[in-house]
Structure formats: C-alpha cells, structure tokens
Tab-separated table of C-alpha atoms and ligand atoms in Angstrom:
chain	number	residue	atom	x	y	z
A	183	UNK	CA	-4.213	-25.564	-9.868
A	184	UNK	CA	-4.242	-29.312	-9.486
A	185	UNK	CA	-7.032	-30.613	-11.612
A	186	UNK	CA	-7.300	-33.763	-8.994
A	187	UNK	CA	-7.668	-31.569	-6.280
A	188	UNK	CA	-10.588	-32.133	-4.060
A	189	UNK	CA	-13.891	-29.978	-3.892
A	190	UNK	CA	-14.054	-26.910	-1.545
A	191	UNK	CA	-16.497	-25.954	-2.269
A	192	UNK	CA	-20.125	-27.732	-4.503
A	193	UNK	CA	-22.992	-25.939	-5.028
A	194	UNK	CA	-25.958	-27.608	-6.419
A	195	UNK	CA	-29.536	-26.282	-7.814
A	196	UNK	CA	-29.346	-23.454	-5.567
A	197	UNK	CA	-32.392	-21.164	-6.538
A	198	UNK	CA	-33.047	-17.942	-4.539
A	199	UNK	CA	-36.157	-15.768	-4.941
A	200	UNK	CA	-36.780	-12.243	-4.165
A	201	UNK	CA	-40.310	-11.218	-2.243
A	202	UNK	CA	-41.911	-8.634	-4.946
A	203	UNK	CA	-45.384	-7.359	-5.520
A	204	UNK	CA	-46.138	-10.888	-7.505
A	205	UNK	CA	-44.697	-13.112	-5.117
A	206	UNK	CA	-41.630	-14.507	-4.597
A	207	UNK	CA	-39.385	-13.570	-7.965
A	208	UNK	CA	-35.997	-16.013	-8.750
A	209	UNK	CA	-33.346	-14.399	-9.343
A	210	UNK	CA	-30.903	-17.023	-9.206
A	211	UNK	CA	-31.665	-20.238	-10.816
A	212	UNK	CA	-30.635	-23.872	-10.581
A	213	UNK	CA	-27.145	-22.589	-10.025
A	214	UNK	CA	-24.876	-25.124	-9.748
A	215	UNK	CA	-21.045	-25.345	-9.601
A	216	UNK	CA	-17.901	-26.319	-7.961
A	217	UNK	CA	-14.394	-24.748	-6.445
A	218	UNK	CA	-11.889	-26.833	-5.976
A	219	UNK	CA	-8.931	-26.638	-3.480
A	220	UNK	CA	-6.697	-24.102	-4.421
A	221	UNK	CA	-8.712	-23.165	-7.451
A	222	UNK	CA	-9.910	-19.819	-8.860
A	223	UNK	CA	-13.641	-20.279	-9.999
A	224	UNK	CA	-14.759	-16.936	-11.628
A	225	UNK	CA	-18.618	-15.725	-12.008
A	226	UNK	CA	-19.121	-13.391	-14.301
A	227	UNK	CA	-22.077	-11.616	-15.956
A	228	UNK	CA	-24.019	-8.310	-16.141
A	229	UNK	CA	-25.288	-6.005	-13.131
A	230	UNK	CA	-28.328	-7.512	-11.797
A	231	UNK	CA	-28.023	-11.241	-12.831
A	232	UNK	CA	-27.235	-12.627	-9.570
A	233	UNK	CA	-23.363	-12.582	-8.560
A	234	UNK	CA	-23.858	-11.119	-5.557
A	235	UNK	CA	-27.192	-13.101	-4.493
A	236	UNK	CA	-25.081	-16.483	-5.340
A	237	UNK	CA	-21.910	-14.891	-3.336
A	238	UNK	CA	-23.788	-14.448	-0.599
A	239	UNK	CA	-25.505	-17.795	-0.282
A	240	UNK	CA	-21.384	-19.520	-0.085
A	241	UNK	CA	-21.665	-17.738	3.166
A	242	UNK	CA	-25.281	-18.685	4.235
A	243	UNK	CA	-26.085	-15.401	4.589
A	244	UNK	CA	-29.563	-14.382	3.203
A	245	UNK	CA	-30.114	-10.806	1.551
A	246	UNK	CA	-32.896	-8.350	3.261
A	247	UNK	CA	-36.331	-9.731	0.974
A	248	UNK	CA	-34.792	-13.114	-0.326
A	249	UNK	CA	-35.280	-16.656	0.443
A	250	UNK	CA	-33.249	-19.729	-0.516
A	251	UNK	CA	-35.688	-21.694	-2.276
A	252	UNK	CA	-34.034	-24.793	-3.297
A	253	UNK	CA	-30.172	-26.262	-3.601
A	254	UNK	CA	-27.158	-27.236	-1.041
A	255	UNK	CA	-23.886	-25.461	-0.517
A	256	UNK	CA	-21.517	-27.980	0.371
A	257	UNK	CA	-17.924	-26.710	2.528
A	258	UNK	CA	-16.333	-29.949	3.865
A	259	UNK	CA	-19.759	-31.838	3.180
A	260	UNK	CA	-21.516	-29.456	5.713
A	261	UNK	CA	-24.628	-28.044	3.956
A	262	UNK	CA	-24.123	-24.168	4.426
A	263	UNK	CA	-27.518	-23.388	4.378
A	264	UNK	CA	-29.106	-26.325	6.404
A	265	UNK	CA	-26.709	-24.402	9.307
A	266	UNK	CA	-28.339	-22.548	12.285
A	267	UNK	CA	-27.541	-19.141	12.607
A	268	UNK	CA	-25.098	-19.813	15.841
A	269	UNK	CA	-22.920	-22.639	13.636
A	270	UNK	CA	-23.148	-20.040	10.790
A	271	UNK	CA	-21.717	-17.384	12.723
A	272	UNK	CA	-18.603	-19.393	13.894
A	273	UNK	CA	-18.374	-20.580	10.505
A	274	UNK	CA	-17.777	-17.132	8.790
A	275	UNK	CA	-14.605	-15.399	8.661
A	276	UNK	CA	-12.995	-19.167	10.191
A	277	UNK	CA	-13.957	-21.627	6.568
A	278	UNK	CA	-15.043	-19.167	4.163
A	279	UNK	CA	-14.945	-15.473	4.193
A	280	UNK	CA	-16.046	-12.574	2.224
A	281	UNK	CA	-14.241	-9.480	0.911
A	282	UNK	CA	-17.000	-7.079	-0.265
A	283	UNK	CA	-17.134	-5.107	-3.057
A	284	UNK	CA	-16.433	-1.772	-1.066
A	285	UNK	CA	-13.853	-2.322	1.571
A	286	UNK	CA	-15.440	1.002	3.543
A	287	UNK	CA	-18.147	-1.210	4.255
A	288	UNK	CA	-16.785	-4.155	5.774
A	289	UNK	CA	-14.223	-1.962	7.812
A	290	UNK	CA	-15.385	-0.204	11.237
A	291	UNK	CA	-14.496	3.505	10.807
A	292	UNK	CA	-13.902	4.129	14.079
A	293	UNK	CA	-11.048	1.100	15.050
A	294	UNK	CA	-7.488	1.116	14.443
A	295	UNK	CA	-6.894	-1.719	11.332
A	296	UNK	CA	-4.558	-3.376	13.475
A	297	UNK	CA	-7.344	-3.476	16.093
A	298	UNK	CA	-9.709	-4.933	13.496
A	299	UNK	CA	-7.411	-7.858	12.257
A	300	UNK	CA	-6.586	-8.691	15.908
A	301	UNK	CA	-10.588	-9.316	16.616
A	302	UNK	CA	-11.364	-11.774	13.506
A	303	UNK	CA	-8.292	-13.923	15.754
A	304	UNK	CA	-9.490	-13.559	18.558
A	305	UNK	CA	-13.505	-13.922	18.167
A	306	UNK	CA	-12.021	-17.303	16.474
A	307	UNK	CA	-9.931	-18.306	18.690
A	308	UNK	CA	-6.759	-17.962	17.219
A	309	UNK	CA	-4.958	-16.100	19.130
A	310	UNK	CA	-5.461	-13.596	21.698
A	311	UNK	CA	-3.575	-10.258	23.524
A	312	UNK	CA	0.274	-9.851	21.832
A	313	UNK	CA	-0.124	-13.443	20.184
A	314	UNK	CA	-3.234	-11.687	18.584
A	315	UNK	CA	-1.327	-8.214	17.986
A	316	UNK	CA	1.854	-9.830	16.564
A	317	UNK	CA	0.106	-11.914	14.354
A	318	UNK	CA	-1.810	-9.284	12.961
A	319	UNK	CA	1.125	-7.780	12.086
A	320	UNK	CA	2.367	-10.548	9.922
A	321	UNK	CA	-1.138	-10.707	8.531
A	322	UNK	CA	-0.484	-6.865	7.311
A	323	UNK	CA	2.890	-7.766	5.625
A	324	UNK	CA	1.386	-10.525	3.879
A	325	UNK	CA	-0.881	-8.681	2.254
A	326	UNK	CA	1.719	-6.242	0.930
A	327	UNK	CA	1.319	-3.640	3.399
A	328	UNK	CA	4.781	-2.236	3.601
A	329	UNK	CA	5.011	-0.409	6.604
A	330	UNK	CA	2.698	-3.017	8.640
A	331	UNK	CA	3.457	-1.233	12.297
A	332	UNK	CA	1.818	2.375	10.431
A	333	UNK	CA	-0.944	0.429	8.895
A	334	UNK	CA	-1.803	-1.280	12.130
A	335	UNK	CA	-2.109	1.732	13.643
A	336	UNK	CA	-4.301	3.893	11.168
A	337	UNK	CA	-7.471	4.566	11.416
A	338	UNK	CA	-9.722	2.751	7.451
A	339	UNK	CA	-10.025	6.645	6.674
A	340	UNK	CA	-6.342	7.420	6.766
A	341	UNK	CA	-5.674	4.639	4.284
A	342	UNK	CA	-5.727	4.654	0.545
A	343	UNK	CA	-8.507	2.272	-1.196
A	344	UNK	CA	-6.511	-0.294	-1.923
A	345	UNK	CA	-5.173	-0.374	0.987
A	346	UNK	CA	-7.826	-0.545	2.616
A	347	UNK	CA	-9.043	-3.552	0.289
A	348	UNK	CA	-5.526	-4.992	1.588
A	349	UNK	CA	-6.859	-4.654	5.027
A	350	UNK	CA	-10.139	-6.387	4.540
A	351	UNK	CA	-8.280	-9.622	2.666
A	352	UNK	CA	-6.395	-9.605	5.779
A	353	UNK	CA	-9.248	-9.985	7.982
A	354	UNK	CA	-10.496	-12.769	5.397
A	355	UNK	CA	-7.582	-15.058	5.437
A	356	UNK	CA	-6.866	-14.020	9.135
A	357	UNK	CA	-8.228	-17.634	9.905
A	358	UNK	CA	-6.985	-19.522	7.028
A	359	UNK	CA	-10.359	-20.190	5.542
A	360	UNK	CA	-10.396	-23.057	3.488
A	361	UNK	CA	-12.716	-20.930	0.813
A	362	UNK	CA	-12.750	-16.803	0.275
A	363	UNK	CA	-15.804	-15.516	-1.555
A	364	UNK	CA	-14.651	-11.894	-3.543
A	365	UNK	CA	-17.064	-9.496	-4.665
A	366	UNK	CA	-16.025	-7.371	-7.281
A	367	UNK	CA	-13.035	-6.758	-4.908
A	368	UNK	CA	-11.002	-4.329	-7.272
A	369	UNK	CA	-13.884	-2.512	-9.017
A	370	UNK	CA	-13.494	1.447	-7.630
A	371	UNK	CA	-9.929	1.268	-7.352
A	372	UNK	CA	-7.334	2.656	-10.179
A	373	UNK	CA	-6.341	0.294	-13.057
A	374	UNK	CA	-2.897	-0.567	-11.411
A	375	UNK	CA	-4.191	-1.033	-7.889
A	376	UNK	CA	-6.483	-3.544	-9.438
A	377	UNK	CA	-3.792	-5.369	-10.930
A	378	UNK	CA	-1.616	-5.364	-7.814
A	379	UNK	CA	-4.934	-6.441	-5.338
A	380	UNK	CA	-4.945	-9.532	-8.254
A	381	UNK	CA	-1.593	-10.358	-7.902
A	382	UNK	CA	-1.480	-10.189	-4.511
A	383	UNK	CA	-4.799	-12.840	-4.526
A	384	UNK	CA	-3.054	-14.948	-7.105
A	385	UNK	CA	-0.338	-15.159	-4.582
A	386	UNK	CA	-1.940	-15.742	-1.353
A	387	UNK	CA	-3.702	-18.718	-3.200
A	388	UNK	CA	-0.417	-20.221	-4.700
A	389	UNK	CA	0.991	-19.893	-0.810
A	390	UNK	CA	-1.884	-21.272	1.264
A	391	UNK	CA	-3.814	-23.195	-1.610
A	392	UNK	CA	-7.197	-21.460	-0.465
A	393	UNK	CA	-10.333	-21.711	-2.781
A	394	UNK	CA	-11.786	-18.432	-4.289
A	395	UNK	CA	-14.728	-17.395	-6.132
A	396	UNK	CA	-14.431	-14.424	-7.928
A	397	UNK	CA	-17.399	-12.536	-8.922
A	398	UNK	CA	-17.088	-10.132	-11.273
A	399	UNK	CA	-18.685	-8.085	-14.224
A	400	UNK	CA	-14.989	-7.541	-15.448
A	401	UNK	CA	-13.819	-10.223	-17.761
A	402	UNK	CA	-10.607	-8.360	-18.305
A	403	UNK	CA	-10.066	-8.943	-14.486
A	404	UNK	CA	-11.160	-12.680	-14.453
A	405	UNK	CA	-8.826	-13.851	-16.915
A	406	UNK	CA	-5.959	-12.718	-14.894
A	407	UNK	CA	-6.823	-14.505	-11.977
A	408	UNK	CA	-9.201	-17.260	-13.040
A	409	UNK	CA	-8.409	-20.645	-12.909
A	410	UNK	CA	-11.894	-21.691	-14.961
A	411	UNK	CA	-15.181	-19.066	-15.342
A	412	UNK	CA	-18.627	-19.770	-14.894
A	413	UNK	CA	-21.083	-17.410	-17.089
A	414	UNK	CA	-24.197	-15.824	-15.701
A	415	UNK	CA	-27.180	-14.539	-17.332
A	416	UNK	CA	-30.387	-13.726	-15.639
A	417	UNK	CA	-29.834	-15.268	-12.649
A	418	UNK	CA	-28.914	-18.905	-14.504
A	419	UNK	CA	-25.304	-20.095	-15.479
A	420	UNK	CA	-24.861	-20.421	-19.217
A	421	UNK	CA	-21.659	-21.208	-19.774
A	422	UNK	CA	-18.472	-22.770	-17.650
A	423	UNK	CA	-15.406	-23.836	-18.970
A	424	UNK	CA	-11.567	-23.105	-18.307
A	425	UNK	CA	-10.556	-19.394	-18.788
A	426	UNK	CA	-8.464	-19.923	-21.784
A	427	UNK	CA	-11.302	-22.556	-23.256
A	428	UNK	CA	-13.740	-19.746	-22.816
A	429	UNK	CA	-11.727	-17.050	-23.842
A	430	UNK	CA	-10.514	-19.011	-26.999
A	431	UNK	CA	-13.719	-20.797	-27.993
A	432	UNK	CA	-16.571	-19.313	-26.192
A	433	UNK	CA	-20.091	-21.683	-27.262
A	434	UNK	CA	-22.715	-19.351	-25.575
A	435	UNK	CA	-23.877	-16.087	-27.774
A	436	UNK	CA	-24.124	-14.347	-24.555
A	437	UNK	CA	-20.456	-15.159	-23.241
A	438	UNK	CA	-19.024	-14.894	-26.860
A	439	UNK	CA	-21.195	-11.146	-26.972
A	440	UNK	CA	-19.899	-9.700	-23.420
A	441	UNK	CA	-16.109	-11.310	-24.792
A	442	UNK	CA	-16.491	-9.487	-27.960
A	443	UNK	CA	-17.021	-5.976	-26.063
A	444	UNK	CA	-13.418	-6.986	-23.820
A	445	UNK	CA	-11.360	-4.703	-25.904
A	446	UNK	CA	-7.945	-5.646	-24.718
A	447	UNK	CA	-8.882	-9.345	-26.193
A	448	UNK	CA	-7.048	-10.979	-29.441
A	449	UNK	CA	-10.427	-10.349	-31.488
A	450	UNK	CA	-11.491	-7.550	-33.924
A	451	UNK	CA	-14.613	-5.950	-32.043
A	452	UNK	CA	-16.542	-6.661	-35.301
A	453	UNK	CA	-16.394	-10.019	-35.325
A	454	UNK	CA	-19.547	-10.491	-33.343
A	455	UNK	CA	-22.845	-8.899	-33.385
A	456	UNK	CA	-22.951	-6.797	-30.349
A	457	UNK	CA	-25.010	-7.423	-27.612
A	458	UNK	CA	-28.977	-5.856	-27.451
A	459	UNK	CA	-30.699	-4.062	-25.515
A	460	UNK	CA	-30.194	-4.691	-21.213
A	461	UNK	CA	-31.305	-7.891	-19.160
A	462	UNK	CA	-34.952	-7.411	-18.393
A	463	UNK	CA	-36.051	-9.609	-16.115
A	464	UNK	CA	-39.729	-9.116	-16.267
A	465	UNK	CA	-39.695	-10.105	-19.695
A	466	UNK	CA	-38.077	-13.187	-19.513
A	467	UNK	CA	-39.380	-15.962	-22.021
A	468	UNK	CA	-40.147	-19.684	-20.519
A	469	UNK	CA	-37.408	-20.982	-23.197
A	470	UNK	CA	-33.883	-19.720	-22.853
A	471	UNK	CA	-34.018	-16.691	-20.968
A	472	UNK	CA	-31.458	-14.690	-23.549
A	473	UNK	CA	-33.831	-15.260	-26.360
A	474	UNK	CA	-34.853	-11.562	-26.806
A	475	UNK	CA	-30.687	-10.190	-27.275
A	476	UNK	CA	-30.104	-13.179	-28.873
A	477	UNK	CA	-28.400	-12.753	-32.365
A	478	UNK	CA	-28.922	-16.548	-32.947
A	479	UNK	CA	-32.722	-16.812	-31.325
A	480	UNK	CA	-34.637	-19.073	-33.352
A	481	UNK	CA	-38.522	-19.001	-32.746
A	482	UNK	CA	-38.280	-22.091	-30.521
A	483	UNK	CA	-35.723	-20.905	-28.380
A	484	UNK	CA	-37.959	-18.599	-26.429
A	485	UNK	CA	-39.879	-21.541	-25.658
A	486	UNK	CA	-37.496	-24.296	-25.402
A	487	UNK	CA	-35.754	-24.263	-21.815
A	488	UNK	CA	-31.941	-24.640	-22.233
A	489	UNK	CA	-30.258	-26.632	-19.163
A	490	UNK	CA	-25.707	-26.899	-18.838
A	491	UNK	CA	-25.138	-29.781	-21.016
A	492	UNK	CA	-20.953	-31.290	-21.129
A	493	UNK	CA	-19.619	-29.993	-25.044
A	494	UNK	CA	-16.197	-30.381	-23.896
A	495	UNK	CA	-13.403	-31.854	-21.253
A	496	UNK	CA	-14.737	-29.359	-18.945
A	497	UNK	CA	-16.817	-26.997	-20.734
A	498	UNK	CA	-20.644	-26.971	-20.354
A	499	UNK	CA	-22.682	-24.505	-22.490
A	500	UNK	CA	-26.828	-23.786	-21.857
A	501	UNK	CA	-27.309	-23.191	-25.884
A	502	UNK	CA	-28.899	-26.339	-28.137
A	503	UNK	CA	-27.380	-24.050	-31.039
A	504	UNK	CA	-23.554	-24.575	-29.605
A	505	UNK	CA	-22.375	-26.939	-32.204
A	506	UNK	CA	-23.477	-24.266	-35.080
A	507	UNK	CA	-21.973	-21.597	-33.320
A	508	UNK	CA	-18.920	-22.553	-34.510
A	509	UNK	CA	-18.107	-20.437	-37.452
A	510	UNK	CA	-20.166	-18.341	-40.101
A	511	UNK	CA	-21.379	-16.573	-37.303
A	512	UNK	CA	-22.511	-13.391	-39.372
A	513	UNK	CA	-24.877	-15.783	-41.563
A	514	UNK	CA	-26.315	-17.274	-38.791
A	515	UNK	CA	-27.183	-13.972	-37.160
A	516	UNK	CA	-30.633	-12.799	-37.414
A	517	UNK	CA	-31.026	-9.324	-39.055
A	518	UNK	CA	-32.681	-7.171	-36.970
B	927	ATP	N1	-33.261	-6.886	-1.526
B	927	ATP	C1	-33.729	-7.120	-2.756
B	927	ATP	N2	-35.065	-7.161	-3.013
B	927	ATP	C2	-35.530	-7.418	-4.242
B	927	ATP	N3	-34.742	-7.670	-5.308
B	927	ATP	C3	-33.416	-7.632	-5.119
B	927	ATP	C4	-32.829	-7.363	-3.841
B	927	ATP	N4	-31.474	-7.414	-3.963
B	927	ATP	C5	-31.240	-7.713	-5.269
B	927	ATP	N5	-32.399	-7.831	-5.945
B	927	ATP	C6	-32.531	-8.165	-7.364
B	927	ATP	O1	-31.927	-9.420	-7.584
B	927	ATP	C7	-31.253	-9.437	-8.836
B	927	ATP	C8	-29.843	-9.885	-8.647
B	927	ATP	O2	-29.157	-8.932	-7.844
B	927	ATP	P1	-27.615	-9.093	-7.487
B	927	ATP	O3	-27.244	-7.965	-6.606
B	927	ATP	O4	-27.376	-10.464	-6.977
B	927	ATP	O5	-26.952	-8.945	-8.926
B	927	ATP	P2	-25.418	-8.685	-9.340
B	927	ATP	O6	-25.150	-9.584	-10.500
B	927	ATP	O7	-24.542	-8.824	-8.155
B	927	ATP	O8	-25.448	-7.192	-9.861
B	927	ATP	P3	-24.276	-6.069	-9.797
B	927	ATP	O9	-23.293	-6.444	-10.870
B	927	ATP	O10	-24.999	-4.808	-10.096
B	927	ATP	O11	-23.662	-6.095	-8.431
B	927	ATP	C9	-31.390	-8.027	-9.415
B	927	ATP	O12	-32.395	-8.047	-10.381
B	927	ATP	C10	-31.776	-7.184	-8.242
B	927	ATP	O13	-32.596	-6.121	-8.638
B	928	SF4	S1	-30.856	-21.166	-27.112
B	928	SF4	FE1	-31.327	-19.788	-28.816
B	928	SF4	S2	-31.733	-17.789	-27.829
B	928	SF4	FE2	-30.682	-19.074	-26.321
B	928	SF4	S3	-28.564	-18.576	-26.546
B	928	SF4	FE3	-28.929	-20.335	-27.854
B	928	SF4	S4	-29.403	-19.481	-29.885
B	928	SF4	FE4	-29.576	-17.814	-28.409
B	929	MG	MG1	-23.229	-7.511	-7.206
C-alpha cells in the first residue's frame, strides 16, 4: 500500500441511532476514518459494537429501525448518504460493494452463479448477452474458481461455502468498484478456506488496487490482510494505527485486552489482565464508555469523555492513560 495514495474512501462523525423503547439509542458514535486507494482498513471489535451498522452506512444503506444521525461518507467526494435512493442504487455493486457475512444470503437460490455474475454486468451496464456470459467467466477464474464453465453453471446450493463466498466477491468486483465493504466474509467457513478467501482478497487488491474495509471480530484474520486497523468499542473507535503498530504496541486497554486473548500472537496470555465481563450498552458511563472492564479505570474516567487523539505517526488512541500504559502494566491494574 502506497502511503501517498489518495482517499477512497473518508468517513467523518458518522453517528447512527437505533429506535428503542427510550428513543432513538446510538450505537455508532462519532465514527470517523479513512481507506485509502488500494488500502486494507480493518474494523475490529466485539459482537454488538457496531461493525456491521458502520459497514452498512459505506453503502448508504440504512438497517430496519436505524437512522443516520450525523456524519458524511465521502466516495470520490460524493456524500454517500446525502444520495437519493435512485443514485444509491446505481451506485452499489458499480463504486463500492458489499460481500456479506453469509454468502447464502446475498446469493439467489434459485439462479445459476453464472447467471448471477452476468446480471451485476449487465444491470450496470457493462456488458450484456455473450459479452456478459464470457466475462463472467473470467470473473469466476479470477476468483480461483477452477473449473469456471461447472461453477457457472451450478446452482449456490451445489457449491461448497467457500465457494460460494468466491461467487459473491465475484459479483462485488464484477464492476471494478473503486471500494469493497467485507463483513466478516470468512467467519463460518473452515480454518484453511479462510485463509485461502484472504489470500485470494489480498490478491485481487494487489491486481486492481481496490479499497477494502474489513470488518471483523477476528484479529487473527485482520492481521493477515490488514493494511492498518481501526478498534471498536461500543459503537466508538478507540484505537487506529498500522497492523503491526497495533499488534506490537497496542495504547488502548481494550485493544491490548482482545490482543492478549489472540492466542497465536508473540505474547504470553498472562501478560495482561483479561478482559471483564461483556459490552453492556445500557450501562454505559458519560466518561469513556470501557470504564466498567477497564483494568486501568480511574474514578474520573467514567466521567471524563475520551475523544481519538494522534500518539504516534499514524496511531490515534481514545485513552488519556496511553502514555502510562506503557509498561508495569500489572501495577497499574486495579485489583478487583
Ligand atoms: N434493527 C435493530 N434495531 C435495534 N437495535 C439494533 C438493530 N440492529 C442492530 N442493533 C443493535 O446495534 C448494535 C450494533 O449492532 P451491529 O450489528 O452493528 O454490531 P456488530 O459489531 O456487527 O456485531 P456482530 O459482531 O455480532 O455482527 C447492537 O447493540 C445491536 O443490538
Ligand atoms: S480512559 Fe480510563 S477507563 Fe477508559 S480505557 Fe483509558 S484507563 Fe480505561
Ligand atoms: Mg456484524
């Protein structure tokens, strides 16, 4: 990744709230971050703080119940979701696209995947009738498909997970969009499928230079793929930086607690204080919203909100403890 390349993608404040009993409930928070060309941004973090919300939003698309409440989502200086519906729809699938979490879903059950990779080219106007067909066909192979001419022919249920996952980055790149949103994209498949849908991504980008965001709760997975990570925690980032910064010198507890339970990594599980209790959102304090599984809470952190500030060439953290986080991490931990 060329660190002068330019921005594919820039997000900025973007807050989205949930309709609940109370009112309308963030769940995503000032989020704000950028992709550049050719670049793999990852977003990590547990179930339920807002990957999927955020992934969403790249695409203008609003969840059942949600609003966007405030931000911009800048592709090519277009704001995403200041789009009507109609631009929107043209939009999708052509400059950014979206491979889902569970391929079944985003395939039609009853159309040939040859059939289904020929439509994304024609609804945009790529190509049409054997232009359409043939091309879909090289859009198979380039996913790995090895027999393309079988796979185009096959009906999603008569395919294998992952290749079925292979099918559905076809249809997202069918168009050459300048951005792909993933979603989880490996999670359900076996451990070497995973690795060879990652590969596969980390060569499609080096070939075409297309953006990606990678949202995952897998760290394990990130750091093979990720170009630079951006941490989530209850719906606000808390910590980006490049993957090796972050996986070498993590400054937020919460990233260095979720890296300390990665058990593949170069670190003796012990070596942090593991991580409390589950994100509950209805208990959030008005401080830093990690302040009750916080091994390093102090009494005003609960009360003290904690915005990205710069600690590094690249790194921002959302912790006014970073600098002491440094070493003696045991001492500073609270007893509990
Ligand atoms: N339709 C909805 N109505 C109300 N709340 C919702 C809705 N969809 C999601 N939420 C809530 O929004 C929060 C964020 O959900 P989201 O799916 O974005 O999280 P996630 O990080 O992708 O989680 P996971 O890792 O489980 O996929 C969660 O607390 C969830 O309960
Ligand atoms: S601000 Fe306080 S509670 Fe929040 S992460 Fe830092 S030390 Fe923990
Ligand atoms: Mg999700």
């Amino acid at each position: 990744m060329n660190a002068a390349a330019r921005e594919a993608l820039t997000v900025s404040g973007l807050t989205v709230a949930y309709r609940s009993d109370a009112g309308w409930l963030p769940v995503v928070e000032e989020a704000s971050f950028t992709v550049r060309e050719g670049e793999v941004l990852g977003l990590a973090g547990e179930s339920g703080c807002g990957k999927t919300t955020v992934a969403y939003a790249m695409l203008g698309e609003r969840r059942p119940g949600s609003r966007v409440m405030a931000g911009t989502v800048l592709l090519e200086s277009q704001d995403v979701l200041a789009m009507p519906e109609r631009d929107l729809q043209l939009l999708r699938g052509a400059r950014i696209s979206m491979v889902p979490q569970n391929p079944a879903t985003s395939l039609t059950p009853t159309m040939i995947c040859g059939r289904q990779v020929m439509e994304v080219l024609e609804y945009h106007r790529i190509a049409a009738g054997t232009a359409a067909r043939r091309r879909a066909l090289e859009l198979l192979e380039e996913v790995g498909l090895r027999d393309a001419p079988g796979a185009f022919a096959r009906y999603p249920h008569q395919m294998s997970g992952g290749q079925q996952q292979r099918v559905v980055i076809a249809m997202a790149l069918a168009a050459r969009p300048r951005v792909v949103v993933l979603d989880e994209p490996t999670t359900g498949l076996d451990v070497t499928t995973q690795w060879r849908i990652l590969r596969l991504l980390r060569q499609l980008r080096d070939r075409f230079g297309t953006a990606m965001l990678y949202v995952s709760h897998d760290l394990a997975a990130l750091a093979q793929i990720c170009d630079r990570i951006a941490v989530m925690y209850a719906g606000r980032i808390v910590e980006v930086a490049a993957t090796r910064v972050l996986f070498a010198a993590p400054r937020h507890p919460y990233t260095r607690a979720l890296l300390a339970a990665v058990p593949s990594l170069d670190r003796p599980p012990e070596a942090e204080p593991a991580l409390k209790g589950s994100l509950r959102r209805d208990e959030l304090p008005p401080g830093c919203p990690f302040a009750p599984r916080c091994a390093f809470a102090l009494p005003a952190c609960a009360v003290t909100p904690q915005a990205l500030v710069a600690i590094g060439v690249g790194h921002e953290a959302a912790c006014w403890r970073w600098r002491e986080l440094d070493g003696g991490l045991r001492a500073l931990a609270h007893a509990d």
